[in-house]
PDB file of C-alpha atoms in Angstrom:
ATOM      1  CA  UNK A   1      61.895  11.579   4.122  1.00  0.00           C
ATOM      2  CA  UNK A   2      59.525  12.900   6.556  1.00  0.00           C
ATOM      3  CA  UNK A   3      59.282  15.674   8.253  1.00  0.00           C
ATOM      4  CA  UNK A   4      59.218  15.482  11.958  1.00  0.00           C
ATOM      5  CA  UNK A   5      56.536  17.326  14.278  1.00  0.00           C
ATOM      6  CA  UNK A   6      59.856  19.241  16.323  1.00  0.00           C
ATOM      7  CA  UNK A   7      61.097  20.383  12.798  1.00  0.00           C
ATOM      8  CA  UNK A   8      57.790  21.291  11.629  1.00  0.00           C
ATOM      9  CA  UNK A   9      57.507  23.439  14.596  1.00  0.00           C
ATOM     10  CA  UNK A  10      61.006  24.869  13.993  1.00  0.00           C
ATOM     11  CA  UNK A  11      59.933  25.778  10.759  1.00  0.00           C
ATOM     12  CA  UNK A  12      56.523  27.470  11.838  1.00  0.00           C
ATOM     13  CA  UNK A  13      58.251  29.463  13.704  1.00  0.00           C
ATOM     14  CA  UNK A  14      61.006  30.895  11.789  1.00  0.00           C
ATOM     15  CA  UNK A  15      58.249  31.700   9.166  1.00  0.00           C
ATOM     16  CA  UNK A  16      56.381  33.558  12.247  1.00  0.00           C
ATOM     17  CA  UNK A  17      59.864  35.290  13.247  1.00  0.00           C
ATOM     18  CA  UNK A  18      59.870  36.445   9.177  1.00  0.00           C
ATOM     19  CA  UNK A  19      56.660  37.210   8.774  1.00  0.00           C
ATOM     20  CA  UNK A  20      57.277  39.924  11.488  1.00  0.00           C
ATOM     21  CA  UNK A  21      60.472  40.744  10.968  1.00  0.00           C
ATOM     22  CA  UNK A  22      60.015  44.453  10.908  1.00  0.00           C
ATOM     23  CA  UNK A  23      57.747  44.520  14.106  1.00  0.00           C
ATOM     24  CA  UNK A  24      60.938  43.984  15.957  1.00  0.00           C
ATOM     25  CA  UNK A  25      61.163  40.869  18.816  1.00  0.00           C
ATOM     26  CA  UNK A  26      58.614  38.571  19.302  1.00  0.00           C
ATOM     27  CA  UNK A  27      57.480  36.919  22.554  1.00  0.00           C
ATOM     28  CA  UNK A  28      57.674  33.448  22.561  1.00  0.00           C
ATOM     29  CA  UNK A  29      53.481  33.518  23.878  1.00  0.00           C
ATOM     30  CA  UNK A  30      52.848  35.225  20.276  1.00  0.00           C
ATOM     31  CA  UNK A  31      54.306  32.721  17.983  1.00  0.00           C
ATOM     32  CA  UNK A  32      53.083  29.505  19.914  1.00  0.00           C
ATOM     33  CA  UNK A  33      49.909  31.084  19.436  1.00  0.00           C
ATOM     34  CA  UNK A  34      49.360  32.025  15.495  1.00  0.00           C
ATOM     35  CA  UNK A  35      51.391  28.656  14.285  1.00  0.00           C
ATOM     36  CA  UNK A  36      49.467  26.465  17.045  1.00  0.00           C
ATOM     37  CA  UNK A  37      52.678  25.329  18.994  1.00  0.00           C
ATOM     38  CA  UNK A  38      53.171  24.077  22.135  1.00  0.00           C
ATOM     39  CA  UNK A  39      54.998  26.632  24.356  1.00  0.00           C
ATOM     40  CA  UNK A  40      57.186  24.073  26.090  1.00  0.00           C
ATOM     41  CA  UNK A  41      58.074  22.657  22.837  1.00  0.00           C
ATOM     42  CA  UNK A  42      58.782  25.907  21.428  1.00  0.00           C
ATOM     43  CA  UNK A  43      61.223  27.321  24.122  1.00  0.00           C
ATOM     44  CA  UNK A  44      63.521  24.174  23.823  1.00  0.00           C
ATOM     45  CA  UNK A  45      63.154  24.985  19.698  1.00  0.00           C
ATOM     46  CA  UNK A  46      64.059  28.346  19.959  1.00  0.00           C
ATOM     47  CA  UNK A  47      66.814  27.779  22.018  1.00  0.00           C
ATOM     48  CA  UNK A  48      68.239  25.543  19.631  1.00  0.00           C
ATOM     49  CA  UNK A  49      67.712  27.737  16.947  1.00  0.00           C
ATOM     50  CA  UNK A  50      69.651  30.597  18.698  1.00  0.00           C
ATOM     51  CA  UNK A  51      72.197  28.598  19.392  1.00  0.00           C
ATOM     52  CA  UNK A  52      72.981  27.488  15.713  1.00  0.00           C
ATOM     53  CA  UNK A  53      72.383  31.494  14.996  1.00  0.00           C
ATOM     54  CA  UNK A  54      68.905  31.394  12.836  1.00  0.00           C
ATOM     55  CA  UNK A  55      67.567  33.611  15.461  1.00  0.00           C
ATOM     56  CA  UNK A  56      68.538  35.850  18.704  1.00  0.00           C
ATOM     57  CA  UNK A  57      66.516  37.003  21.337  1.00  0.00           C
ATOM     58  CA  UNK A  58      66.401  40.505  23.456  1.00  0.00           C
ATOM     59  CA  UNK A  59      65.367  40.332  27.256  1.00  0.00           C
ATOM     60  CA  UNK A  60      63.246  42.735  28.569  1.00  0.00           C
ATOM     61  CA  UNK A  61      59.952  44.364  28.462  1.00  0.00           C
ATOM     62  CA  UNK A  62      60.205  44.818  25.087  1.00  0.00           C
ATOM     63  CA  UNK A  63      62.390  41.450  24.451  1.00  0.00           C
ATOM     64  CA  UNK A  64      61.651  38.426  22.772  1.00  0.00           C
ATOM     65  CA  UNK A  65      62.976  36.565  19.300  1.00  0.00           C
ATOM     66  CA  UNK A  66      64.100  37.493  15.972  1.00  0.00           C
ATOM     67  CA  UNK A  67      65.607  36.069  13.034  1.00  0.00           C
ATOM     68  CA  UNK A  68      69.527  36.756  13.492  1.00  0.00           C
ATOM     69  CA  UNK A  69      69.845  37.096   9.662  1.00  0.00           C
ATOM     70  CA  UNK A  70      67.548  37.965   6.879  1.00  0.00           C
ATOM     71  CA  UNK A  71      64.466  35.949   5.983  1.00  0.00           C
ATOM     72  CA  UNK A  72      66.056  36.146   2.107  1.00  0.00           C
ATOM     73  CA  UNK A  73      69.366  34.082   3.620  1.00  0.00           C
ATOM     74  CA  UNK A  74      67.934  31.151   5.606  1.00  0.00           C
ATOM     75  CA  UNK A  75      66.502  28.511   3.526  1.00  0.00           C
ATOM     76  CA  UNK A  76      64.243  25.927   4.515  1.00  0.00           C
ATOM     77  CA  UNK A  77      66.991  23.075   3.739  1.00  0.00           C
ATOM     78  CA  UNK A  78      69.715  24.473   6.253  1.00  0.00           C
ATOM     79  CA  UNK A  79      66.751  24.611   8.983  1.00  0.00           C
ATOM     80  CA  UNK A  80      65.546  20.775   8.673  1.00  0.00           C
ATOM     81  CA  UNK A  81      69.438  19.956   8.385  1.00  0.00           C
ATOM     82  CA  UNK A  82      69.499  21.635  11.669  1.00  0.00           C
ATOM     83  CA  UNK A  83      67.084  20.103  13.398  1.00  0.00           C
ATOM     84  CA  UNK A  84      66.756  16.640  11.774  1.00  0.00           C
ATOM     85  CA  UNK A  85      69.743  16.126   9.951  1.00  0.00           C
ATOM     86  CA  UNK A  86      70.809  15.018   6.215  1.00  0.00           C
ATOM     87  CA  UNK A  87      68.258  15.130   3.445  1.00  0.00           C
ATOM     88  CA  UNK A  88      66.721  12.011   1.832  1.00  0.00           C
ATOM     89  CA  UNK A  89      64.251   9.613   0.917  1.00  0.00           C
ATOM     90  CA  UNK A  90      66.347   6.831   2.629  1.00  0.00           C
ATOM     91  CA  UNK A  91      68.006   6.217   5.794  1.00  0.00           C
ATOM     92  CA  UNK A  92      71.139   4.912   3.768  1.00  0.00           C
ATOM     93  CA  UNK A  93      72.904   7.175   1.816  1.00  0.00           C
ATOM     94  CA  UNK A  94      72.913   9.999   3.991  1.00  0.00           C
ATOM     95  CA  UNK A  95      75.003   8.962   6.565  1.00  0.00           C
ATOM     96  CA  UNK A  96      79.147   9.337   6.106  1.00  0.00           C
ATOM     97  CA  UNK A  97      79.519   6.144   7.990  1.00  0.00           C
ATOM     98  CA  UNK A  98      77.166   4.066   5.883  1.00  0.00           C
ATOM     99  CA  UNK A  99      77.851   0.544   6.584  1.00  0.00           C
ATOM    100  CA  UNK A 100      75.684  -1.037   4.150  1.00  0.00           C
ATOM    101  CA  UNK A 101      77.159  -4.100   2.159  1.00  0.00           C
ATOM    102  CA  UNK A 102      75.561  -3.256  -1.192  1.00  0.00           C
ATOM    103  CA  UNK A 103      76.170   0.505  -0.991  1.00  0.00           C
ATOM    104  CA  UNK A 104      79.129   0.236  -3.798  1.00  0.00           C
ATOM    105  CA  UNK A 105      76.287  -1.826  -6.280  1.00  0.00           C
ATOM    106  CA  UNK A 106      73.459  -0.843  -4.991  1.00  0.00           C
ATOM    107  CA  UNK A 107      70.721  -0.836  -8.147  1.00  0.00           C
ATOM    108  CA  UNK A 108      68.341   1.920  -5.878  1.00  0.00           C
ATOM    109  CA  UNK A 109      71.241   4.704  -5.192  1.00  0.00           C
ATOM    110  CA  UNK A 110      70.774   6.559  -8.290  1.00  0.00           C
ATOM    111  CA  UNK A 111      66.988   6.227  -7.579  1.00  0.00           C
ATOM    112  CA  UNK A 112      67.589   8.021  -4.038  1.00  0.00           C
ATOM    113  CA  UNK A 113      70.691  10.239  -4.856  1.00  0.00           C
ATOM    114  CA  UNK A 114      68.242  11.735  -7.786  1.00  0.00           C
ATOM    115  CA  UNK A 115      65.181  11.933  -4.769  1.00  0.00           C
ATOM    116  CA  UNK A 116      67.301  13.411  -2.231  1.00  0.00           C
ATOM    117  CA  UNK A 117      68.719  16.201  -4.982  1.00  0.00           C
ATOM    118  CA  UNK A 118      65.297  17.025  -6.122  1.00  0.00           C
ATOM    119  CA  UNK A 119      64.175  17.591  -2.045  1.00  0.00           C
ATOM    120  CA  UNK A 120      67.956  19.944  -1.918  1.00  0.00           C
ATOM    121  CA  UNK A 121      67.136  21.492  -4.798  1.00  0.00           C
ATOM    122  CA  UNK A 122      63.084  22.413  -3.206  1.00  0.00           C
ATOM    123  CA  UNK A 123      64.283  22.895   0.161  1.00  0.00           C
ATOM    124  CA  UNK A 124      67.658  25.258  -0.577  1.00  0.00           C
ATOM    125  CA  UNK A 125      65.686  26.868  -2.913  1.00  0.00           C
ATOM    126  CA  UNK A 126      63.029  28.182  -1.071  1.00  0.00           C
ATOM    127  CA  UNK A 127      64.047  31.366   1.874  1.00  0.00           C
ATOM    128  CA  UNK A 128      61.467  32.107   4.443  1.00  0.00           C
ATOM    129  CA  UNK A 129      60.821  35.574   2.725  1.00  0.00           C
ATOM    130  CA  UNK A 130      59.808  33.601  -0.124  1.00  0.00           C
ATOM    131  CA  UNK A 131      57.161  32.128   2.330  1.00  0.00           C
ATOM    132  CA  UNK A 132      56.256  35.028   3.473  1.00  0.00           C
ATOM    133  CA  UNK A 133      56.152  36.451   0.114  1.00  0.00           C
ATOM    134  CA  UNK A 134      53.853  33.593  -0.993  1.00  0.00           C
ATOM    135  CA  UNK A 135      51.485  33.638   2.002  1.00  0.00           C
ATOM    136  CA  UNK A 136      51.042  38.083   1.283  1.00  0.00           C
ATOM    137  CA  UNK A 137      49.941  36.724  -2.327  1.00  0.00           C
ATOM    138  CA  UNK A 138      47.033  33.858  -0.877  1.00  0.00           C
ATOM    139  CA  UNK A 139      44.693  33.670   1.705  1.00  0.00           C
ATOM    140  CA  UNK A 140      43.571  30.232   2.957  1.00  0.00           C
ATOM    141  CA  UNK A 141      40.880  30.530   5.710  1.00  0.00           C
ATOM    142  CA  UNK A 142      38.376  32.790   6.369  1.00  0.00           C
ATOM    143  CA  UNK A 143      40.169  33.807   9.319  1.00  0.00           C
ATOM    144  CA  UNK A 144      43.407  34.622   7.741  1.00  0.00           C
ATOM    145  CA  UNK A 145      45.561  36.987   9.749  1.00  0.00           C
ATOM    146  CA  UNK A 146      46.651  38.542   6.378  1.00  0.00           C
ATOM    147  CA  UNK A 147      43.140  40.416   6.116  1.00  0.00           C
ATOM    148  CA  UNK A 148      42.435  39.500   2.894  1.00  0.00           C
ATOM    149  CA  UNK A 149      39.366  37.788   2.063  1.00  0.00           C
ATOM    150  CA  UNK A 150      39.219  33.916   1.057  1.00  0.00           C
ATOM    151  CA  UNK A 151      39.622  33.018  -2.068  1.00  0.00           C
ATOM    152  CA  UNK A 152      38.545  30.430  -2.194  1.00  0.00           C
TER     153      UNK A 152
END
């Protein structure tokens, strides 16, 4: 299963919206810029994400976006469900209407119901505070907005 570049973004951003969650709303300008995405892609993102209630947004001077729950209580797995629907390695499988003549004996569906529960079990296990958590512990580039220096 691969990820597409719209949830990618989706994802980016939600980790942005957590790693400032205490700095109160974020404008839109400000996350496109430190996770590199596309402003026009981002608004139609955003929107979506507000309307499935990952995030919220304030107008005003002082408006912008936050996450509409805790970064501990959205996982990455409900976010790419969102956005690009069922996990799995395979097309087939996923879908309730599969319409696949070999479904019942296919040899391969153990193979991809054991692949798709490993990706649940990575993807629902993993919050965006744990992100965040992870990136406060690791620095990457010599640029880092974290302030720490490279370990590398």
């Amino acid at each position: 299963m691969a990820i597409t570049q719209k949830c990618q973004y989706a994802l980016r951003a939600i980790y942005e919206l957590a790693r400032r969650q205490t700095d109160g709303p974020c404008k839109i300008g400000a996350i496109a810029e430190a996770q590199n995405i596309p402003v026009r892609f981002l608004e139609n993102i955003l929107s979506s994400l507000k309307s499935a209630g990952v995030v919220d947004s304030a107008r005003g001077k002082d408006g912008g976006y936050f996450l509409a729950k805790p970064a501990d209580a959205i996982t990455v797995g409900e976010v790419i469900r969102f956005i690009q629907g069922p996990l799995g390695p395979v097309e087939c499988g996923t879908r309730m209407d599969d319409d696949c003549s070999l479904y019942d004996d296919c040899v391969f569906r153990p193979l991809w119901d054991k692949a798709r529960e490993a990706l649940e079990a990575v993807y629902d296990g993993t919050t965006f505070q744990d992100l965040v958590n992870q990136s406060d512990n690791s620095c990457h580039r010599p640029d880092c907005w974290c302030g720490k220096k490279n370990k590398n």
